[in-house]
PDB file of C-alpha atoms and ligand atoms in Angstrom:
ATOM      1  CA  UNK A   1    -144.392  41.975-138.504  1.00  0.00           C
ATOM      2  CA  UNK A   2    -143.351  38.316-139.439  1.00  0.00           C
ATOM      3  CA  UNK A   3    -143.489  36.017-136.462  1.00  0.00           C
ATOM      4  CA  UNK A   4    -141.632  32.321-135.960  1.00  0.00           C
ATOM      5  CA  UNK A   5    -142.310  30.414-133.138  1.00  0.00           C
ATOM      6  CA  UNK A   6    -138.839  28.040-132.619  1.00  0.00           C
ATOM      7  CA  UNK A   7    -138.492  25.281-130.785  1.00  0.00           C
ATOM      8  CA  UNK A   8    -135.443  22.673-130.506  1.00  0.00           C
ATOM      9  CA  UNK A   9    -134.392  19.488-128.827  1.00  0.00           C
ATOM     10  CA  UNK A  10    -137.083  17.867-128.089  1.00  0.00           C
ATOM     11  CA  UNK A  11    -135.616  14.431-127.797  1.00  0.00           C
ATOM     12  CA  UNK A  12    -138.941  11.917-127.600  1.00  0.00           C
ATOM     13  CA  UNK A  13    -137.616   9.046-125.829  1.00  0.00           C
ATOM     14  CA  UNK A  14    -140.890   7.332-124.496  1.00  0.00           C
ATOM     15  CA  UNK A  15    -141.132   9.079-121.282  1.00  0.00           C
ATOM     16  CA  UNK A  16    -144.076  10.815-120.108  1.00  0.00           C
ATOM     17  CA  UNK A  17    -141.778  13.936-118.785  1.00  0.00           C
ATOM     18  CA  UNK A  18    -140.527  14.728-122.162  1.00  0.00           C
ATOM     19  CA  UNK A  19    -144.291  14.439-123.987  1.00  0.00           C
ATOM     20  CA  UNK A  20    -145.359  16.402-121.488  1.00  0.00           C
ATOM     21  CA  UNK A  21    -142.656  19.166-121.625  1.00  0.00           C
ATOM     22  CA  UNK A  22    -143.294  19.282-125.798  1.00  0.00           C
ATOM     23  CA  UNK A  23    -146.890  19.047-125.376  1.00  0.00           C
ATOM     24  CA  UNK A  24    -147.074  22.072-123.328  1.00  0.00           C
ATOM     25  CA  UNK A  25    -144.562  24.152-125.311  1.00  0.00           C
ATOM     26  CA  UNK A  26    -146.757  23.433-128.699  1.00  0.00           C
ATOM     27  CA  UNK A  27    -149.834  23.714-126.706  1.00  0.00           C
ATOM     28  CA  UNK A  28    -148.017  27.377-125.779  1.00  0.00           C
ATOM     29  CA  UNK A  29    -147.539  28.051-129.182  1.00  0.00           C
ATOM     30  CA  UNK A  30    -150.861  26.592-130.604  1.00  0.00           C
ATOM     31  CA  UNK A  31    -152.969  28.910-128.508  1.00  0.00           C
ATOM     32  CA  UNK A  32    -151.252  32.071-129.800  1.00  0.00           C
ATOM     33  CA  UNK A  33    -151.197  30.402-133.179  1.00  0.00           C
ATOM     34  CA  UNK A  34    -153.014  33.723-134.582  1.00  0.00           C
ATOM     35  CA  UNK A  35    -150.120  35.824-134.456  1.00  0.00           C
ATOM     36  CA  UNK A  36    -147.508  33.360-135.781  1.00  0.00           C
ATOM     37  CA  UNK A  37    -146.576  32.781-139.136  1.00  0.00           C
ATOM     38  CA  UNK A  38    -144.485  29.353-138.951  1.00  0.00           C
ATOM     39  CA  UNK A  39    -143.083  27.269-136.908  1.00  0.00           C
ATOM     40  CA  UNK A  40    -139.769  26.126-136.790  1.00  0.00           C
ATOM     41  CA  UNK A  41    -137.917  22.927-135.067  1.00  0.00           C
ATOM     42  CA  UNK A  42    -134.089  22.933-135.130  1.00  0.00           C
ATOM     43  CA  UNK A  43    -133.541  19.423-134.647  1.00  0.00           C
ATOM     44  CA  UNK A  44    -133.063  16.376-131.982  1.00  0.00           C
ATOM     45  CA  UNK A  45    -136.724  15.738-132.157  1.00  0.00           C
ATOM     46  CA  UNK A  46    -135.627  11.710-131.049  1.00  0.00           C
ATOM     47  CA  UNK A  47    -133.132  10.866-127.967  1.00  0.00           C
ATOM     48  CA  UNK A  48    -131.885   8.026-129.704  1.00  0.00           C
ATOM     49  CA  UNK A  49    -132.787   7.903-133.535  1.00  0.00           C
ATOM     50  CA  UNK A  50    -134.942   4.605-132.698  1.00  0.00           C
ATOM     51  CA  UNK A  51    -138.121   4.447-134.888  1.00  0.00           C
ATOM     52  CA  UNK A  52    -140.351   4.095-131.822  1.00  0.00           C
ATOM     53  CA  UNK A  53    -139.132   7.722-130.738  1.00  0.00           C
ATOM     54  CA  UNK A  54    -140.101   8.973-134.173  1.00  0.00           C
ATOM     55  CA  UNK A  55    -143.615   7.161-134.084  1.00  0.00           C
ATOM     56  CA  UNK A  56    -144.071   9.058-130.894  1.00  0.00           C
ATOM     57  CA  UNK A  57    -143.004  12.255-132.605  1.00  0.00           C
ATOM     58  CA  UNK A  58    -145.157  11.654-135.623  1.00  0.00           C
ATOM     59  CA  UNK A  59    -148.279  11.416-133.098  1.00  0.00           C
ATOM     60  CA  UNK A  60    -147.331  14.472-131.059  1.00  0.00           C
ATOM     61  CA  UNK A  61    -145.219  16.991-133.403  1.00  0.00           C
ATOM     62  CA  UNK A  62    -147.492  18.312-135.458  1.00  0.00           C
ATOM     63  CA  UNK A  63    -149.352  21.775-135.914  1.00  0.00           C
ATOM     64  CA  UNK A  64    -152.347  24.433-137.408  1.00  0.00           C
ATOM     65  CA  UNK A  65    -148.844  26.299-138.874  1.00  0.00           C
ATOM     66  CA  UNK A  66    -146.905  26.042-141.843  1.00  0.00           C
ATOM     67  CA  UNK A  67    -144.006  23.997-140.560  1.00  0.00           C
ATOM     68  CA  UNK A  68    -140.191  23.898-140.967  1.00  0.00           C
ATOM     69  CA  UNK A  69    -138.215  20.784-139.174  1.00  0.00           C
ATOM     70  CA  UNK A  70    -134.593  19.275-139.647  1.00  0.00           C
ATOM     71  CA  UNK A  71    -132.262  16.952-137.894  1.00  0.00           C
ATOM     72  CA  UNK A  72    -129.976  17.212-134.786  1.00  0.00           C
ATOM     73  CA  UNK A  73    -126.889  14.918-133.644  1.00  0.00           C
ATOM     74  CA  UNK A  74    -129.522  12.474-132.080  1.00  0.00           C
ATOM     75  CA  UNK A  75    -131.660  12.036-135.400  1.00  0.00           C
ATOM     76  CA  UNK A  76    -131.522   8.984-137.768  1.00  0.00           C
ATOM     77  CA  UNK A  77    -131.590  10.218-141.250  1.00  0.00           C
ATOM     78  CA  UNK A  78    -133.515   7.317-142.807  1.00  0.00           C
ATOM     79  CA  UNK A  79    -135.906   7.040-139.839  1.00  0.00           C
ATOM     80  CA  UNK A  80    -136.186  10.789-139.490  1.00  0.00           C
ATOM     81  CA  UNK A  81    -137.460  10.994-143.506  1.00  0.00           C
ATOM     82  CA  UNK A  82    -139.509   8.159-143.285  1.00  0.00           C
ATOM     83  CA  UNK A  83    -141.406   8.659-140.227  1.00  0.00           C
ATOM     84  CA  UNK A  84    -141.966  12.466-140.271  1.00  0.00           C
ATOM     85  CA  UNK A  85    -141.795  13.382-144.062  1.00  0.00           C
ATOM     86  CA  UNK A  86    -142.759   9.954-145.530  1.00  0.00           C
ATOM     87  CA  UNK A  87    -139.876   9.277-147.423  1.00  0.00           C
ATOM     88  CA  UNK A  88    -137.400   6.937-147.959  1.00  0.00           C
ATOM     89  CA  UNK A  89    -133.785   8.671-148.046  1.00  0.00           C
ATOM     90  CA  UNK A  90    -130.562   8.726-146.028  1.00  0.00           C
ATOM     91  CA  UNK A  91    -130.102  12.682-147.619  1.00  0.00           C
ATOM     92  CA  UNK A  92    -129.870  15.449-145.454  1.00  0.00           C
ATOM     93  CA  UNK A  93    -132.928  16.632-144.539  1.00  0.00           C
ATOM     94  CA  UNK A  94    -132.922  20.661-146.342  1.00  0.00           C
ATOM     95  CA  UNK A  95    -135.754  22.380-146.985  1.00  0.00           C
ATOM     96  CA  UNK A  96    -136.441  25.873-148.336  1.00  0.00           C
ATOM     97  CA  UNK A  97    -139.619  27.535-147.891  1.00  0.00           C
ATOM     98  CA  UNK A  98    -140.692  31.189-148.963  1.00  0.00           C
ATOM     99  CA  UNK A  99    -143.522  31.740-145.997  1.00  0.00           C
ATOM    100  CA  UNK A 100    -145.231  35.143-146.347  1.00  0.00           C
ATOM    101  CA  UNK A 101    -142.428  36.808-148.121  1.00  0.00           C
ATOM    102  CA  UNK A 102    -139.699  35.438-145.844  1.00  0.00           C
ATOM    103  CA  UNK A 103    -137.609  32.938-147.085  1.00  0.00           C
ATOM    104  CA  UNK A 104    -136.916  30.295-144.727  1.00  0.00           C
ATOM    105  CA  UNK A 105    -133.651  28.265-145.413  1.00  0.00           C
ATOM    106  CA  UNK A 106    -133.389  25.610-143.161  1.00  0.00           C
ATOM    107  CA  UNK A 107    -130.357  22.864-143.318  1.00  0.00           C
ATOM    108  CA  UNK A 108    -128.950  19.916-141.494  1.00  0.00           C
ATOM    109  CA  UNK A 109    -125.828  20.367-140.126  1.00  0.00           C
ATOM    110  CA  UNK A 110    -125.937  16.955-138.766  1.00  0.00           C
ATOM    111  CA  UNK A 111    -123.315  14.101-139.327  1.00  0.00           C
ATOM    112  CA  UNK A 112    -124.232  10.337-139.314  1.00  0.00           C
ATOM    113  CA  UNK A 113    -122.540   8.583-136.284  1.00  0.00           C
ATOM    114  CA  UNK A 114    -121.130  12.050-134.828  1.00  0.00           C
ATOM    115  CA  UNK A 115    -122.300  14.459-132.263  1.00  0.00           C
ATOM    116  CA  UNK A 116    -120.908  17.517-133.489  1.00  0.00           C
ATOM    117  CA  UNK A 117    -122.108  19.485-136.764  1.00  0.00           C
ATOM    118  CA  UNK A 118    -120.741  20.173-140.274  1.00  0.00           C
ATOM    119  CA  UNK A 119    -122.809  21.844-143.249  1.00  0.00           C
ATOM    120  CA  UNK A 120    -122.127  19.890-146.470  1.00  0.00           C
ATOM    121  CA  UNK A 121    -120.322  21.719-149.367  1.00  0.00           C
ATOM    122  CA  UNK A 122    -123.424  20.385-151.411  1.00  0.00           C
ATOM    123  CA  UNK A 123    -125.932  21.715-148.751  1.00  0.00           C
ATOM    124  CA  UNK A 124    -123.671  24.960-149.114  1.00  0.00           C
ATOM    125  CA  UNK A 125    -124.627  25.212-152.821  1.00  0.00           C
ATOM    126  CA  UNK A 126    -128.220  24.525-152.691  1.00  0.00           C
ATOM    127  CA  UNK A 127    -128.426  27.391-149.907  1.00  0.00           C
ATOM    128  CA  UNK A 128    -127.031  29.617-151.928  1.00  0.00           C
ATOM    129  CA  UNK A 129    -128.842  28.546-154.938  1.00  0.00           C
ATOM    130  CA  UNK A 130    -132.461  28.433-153.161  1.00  0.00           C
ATOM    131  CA  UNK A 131    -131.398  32.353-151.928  1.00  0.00           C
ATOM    132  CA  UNK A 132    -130.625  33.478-155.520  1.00  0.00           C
ATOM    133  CA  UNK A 133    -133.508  31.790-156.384  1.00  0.00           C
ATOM    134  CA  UNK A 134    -135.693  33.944-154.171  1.00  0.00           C
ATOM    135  CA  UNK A 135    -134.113  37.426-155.120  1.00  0.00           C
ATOM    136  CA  UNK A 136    -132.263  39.686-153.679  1.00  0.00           C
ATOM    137  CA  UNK A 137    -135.035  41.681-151.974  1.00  0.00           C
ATOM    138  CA  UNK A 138    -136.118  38.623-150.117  1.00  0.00           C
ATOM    139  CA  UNK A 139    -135.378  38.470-146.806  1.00  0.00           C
ATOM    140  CA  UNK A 140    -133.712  35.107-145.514  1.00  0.00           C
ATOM    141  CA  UNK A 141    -133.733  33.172-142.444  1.00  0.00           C
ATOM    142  CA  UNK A 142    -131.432  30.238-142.530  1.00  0.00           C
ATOM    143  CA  UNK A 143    -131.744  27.391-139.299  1.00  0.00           C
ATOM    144  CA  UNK A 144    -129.890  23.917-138.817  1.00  0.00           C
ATOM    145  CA  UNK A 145    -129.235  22.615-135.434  1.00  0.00           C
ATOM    146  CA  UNK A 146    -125.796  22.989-134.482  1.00  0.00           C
ATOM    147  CA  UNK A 147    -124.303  26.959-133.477  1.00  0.00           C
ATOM    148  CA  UNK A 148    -121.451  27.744-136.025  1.00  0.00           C
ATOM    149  CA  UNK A 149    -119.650  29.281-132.991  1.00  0.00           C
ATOM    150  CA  UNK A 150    -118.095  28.757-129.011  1.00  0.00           C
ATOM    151  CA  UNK A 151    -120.909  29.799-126.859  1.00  0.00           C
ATOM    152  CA  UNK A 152    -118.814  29.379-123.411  1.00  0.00           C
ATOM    153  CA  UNK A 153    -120.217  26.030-122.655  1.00  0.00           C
ATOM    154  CA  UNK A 154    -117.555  23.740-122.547  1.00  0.00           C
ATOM    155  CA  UNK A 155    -118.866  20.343-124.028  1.00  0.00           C
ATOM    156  CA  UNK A 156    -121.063  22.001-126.234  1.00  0.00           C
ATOM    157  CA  UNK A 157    -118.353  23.496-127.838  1.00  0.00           C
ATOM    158  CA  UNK A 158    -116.531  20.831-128.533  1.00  0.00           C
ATOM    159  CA  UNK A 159    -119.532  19.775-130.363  1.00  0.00           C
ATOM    160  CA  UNK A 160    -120.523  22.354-132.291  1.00  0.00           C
ATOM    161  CA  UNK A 161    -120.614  23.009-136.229  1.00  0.00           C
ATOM    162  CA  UNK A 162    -117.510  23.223-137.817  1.00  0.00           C
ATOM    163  CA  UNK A 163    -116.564  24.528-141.207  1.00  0.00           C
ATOM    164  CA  UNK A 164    -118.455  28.096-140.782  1.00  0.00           C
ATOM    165  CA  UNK A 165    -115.831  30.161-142.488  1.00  0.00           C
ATOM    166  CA  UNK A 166    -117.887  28.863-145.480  1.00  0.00           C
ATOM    167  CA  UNK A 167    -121.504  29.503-144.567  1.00  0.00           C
ATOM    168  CA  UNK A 168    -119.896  33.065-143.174  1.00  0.00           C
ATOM    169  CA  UNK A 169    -119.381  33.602-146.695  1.00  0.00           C
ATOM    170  CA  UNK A 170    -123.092  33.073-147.987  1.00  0.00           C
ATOM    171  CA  UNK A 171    -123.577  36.276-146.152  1.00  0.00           C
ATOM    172  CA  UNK A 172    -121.444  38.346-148.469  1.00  0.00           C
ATOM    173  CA  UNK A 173    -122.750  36.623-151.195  1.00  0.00           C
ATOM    174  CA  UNK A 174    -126.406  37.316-149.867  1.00  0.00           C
ATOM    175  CA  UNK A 175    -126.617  40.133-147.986  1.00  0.00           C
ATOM    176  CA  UNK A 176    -130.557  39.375-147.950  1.00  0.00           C
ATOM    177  CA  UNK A 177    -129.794  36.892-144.946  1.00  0.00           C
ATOM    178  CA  UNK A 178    -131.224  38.339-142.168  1.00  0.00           C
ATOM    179  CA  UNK A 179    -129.857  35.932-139.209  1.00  0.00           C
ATOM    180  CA  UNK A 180    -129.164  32.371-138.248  1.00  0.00           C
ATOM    181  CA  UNK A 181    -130.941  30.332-135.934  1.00  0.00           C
ATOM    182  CA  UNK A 182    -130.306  27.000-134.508  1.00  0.00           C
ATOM    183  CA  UNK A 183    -130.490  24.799-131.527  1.00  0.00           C
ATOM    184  CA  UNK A 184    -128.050  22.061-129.649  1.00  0.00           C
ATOM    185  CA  UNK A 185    -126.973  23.745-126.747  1.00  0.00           C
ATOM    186  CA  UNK A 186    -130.089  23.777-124.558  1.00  0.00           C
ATOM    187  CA  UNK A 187    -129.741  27.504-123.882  1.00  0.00           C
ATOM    188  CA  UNK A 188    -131.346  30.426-124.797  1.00  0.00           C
ATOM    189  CA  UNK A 189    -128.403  32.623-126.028  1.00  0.00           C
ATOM    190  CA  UNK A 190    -127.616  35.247-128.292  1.00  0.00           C
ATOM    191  CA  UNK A 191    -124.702  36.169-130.302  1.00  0.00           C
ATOM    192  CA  UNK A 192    -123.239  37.090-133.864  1.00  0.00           C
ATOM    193  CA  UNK A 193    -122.239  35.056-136.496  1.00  0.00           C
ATOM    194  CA  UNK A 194    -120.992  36.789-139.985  1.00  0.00           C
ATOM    195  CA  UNK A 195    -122.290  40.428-138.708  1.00  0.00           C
ATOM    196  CA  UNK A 196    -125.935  38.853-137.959  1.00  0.00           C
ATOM    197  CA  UNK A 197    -127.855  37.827-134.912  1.00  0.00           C
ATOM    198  CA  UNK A 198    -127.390  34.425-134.156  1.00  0.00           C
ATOM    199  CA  UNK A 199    -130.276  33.038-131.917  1.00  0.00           C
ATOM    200  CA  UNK A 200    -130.123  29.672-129.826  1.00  0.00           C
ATOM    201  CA  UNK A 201    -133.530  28.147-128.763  1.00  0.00           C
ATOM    202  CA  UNK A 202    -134.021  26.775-125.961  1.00  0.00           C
ATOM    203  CA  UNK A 203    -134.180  22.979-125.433  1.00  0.00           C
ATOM    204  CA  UNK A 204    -137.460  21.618-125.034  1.00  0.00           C
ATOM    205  CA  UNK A 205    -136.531  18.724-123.001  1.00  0.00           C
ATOM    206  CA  UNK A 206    -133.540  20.023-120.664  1.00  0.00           C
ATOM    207  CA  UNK A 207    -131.203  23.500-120.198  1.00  0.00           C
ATOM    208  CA  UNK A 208    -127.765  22.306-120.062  1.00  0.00           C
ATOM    209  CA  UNK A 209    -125.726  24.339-116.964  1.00  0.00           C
ATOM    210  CA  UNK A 210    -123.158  26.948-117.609  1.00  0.00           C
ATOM    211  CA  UNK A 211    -119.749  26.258-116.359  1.00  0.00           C
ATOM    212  CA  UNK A 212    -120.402  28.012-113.037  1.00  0.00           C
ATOM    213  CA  UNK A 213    -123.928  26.738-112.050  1.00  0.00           C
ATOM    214  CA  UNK A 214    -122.913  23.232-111.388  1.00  0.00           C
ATOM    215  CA  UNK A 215    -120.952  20.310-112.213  1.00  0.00           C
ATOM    216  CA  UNK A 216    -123.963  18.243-113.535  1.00  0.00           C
ATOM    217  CA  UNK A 217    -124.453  18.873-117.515  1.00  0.00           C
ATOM    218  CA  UNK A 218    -127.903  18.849-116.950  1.00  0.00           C
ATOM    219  CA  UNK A 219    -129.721  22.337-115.355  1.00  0.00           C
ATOM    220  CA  UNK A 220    -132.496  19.709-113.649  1.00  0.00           C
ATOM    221  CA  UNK A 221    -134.140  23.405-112.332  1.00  0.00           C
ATOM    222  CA  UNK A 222    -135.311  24.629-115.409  1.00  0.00           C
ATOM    223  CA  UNK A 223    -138.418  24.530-117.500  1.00  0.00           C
ATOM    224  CA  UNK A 224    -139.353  24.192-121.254  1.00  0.00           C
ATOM    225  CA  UNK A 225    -139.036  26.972-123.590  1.00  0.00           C
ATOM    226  CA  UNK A 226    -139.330  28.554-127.199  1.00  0.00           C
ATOM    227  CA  UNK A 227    -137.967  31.532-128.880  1.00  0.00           C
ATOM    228  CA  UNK A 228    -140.177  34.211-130.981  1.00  0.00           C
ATOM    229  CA  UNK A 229    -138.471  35.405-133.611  1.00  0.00           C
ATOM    230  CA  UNK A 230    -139.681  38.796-135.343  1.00  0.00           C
ATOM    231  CA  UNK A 231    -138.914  39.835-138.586  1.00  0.00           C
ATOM    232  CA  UNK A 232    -139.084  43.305-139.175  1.00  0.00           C
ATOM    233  CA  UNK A 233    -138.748  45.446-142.126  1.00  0.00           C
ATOM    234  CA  UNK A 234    -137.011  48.604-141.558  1.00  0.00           C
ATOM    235  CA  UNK A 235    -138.703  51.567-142.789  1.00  0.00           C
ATOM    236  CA  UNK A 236    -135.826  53.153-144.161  1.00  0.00           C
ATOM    237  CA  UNK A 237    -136.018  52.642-147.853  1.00  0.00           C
ATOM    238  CA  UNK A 238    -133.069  50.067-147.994  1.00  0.00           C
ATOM    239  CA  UNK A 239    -135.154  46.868-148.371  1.00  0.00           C
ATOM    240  CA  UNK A 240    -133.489  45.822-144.554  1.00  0.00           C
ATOM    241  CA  UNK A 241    -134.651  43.401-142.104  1.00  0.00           C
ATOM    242  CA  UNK A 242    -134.063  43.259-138.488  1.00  0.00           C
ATOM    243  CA  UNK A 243    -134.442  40.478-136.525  1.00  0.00           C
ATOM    244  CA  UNK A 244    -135.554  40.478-133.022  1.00  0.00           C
ATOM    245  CA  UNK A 245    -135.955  37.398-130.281  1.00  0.00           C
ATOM    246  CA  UNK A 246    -138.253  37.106-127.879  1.00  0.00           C
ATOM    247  CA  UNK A 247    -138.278  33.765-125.097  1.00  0.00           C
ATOM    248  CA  UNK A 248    -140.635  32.427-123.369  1.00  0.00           C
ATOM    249  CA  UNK A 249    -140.072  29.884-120.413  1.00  0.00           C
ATOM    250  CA  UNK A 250    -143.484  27.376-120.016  1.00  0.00           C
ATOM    251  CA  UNK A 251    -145.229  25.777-117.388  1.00  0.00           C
ATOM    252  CA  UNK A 252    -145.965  21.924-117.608  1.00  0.00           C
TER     253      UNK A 252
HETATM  254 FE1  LIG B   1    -130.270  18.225-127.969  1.00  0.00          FE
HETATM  255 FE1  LIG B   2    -127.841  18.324-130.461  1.00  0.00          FE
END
């Protein structure tokens, strides 16, 4: 069994109530570290960008597991590459990883100066390139931060990524991909996207209501929380995956 601890949304922003909600999700995670084999972070690791919020990431965000990270809406680029993966670039911060025999495809669906999401027709390409790459036996689990579809929240989706009739098609292209995760709406929800699970984490640093729990955006009530993702290989003799999600609420 293939494990991936997720996390999302994090937004640093100097306070001690955010540190203290990531620091006890990773602490969480850390503890259990054993039976995990990566860790992924979907994006808005800063509130604002600044490069104070990413020193503070820099200092906190780190961990004993191989780890995946890319941007959200409330990332800088430049200050994002520079303070986290100590290098100087505007690009779009992809990275594709093959972690114990799962290929991890991981994208940012980000756009400068814009809160909702859009995958590049250049990150497109280099998806499906790092996927052939890998083979066609390989399973695949791509991430970014925004959720390629409405999820019934009303201001999230008018945010969200835009565009997916293109990334639907990687899937028939690589029927290897085993599901999407991503972040951005401060929910833990599941769907479909392109006849695969689509998992939302949670958001580390606030749950945003649903239309009938109050007229706030924010869900003040509710506490940190990840998403365990297991990757399971179907004994069937078809070379298929399954994915299945686990969440876990933490106390801080
Ligand atoms: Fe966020
Ligand atoms: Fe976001």
């Amino acid at each position: 069994m293939f494990v991936v601890a997720h996390i999302s949304d994090l937004h640093f922003n100097g306070t001690r109530y955010n540190r203290s909600r990531i620091e006890a999700t990773l602490d969480y995670i850390h503890a259990r570290a054993k039976g995990i084999n990566a860790l992924l972070v979907t994006g808005d690791i800063t509130d604002e960008g600044s490069e104070a919020e990413y020193r503070e990431a820099y200092g906190t965000l780190y961990s004993p597991l191989p780890m995946l990270i890319t941007a959200g809406n409330h990332d800088h680029r430049a200050h994002f590459n520079a303070a986290l993966l100590g290098m100087e670039s505007s690009a779009p911060v992809n990275r594709a990883e093959l972690i114990d025999g799962v290929l991890f495809v991981v994208c940012d669906s980000s756009i400068p100066g814009r809160n909702d999401g859009h995958l590049s027709d250049e990150t497109l390409r280099w998806m499906s390139e790092q996927i052939t790459h890998a083979g066609p036996t390989v399973p695949v689990l791509v991430a970014f931060h925004h959720p390629p579809v409405t999820l019934g929240m009303y201001f999230m989706d008018s945010i969200r990524q835009t565009g997916e009739e293109r990334l639907a098609a990687l899937v028939t292209e690589h029927p290897n991909i085993v599901g999407f995760v991503c972040g951005h709406a401060h929910t833990p929800a599941v769907t479909t996207f392109a006849g695969r699970p689509l998992a939302i984490a949670p958001g580390v640093a606030s749950t945003l209501n649903l239309p009938f729990e109050g007229t706030e955006i924010i869900n003040r009530g509710q506490p940190p929380g990840l998403a365990f993702h297991f990757l399971h290989g179907l004994d069937d003799g078809r070379d298929a995956w399954r994915m299945i999600t686990h969440y876990r609420a933490v106390m801080f």
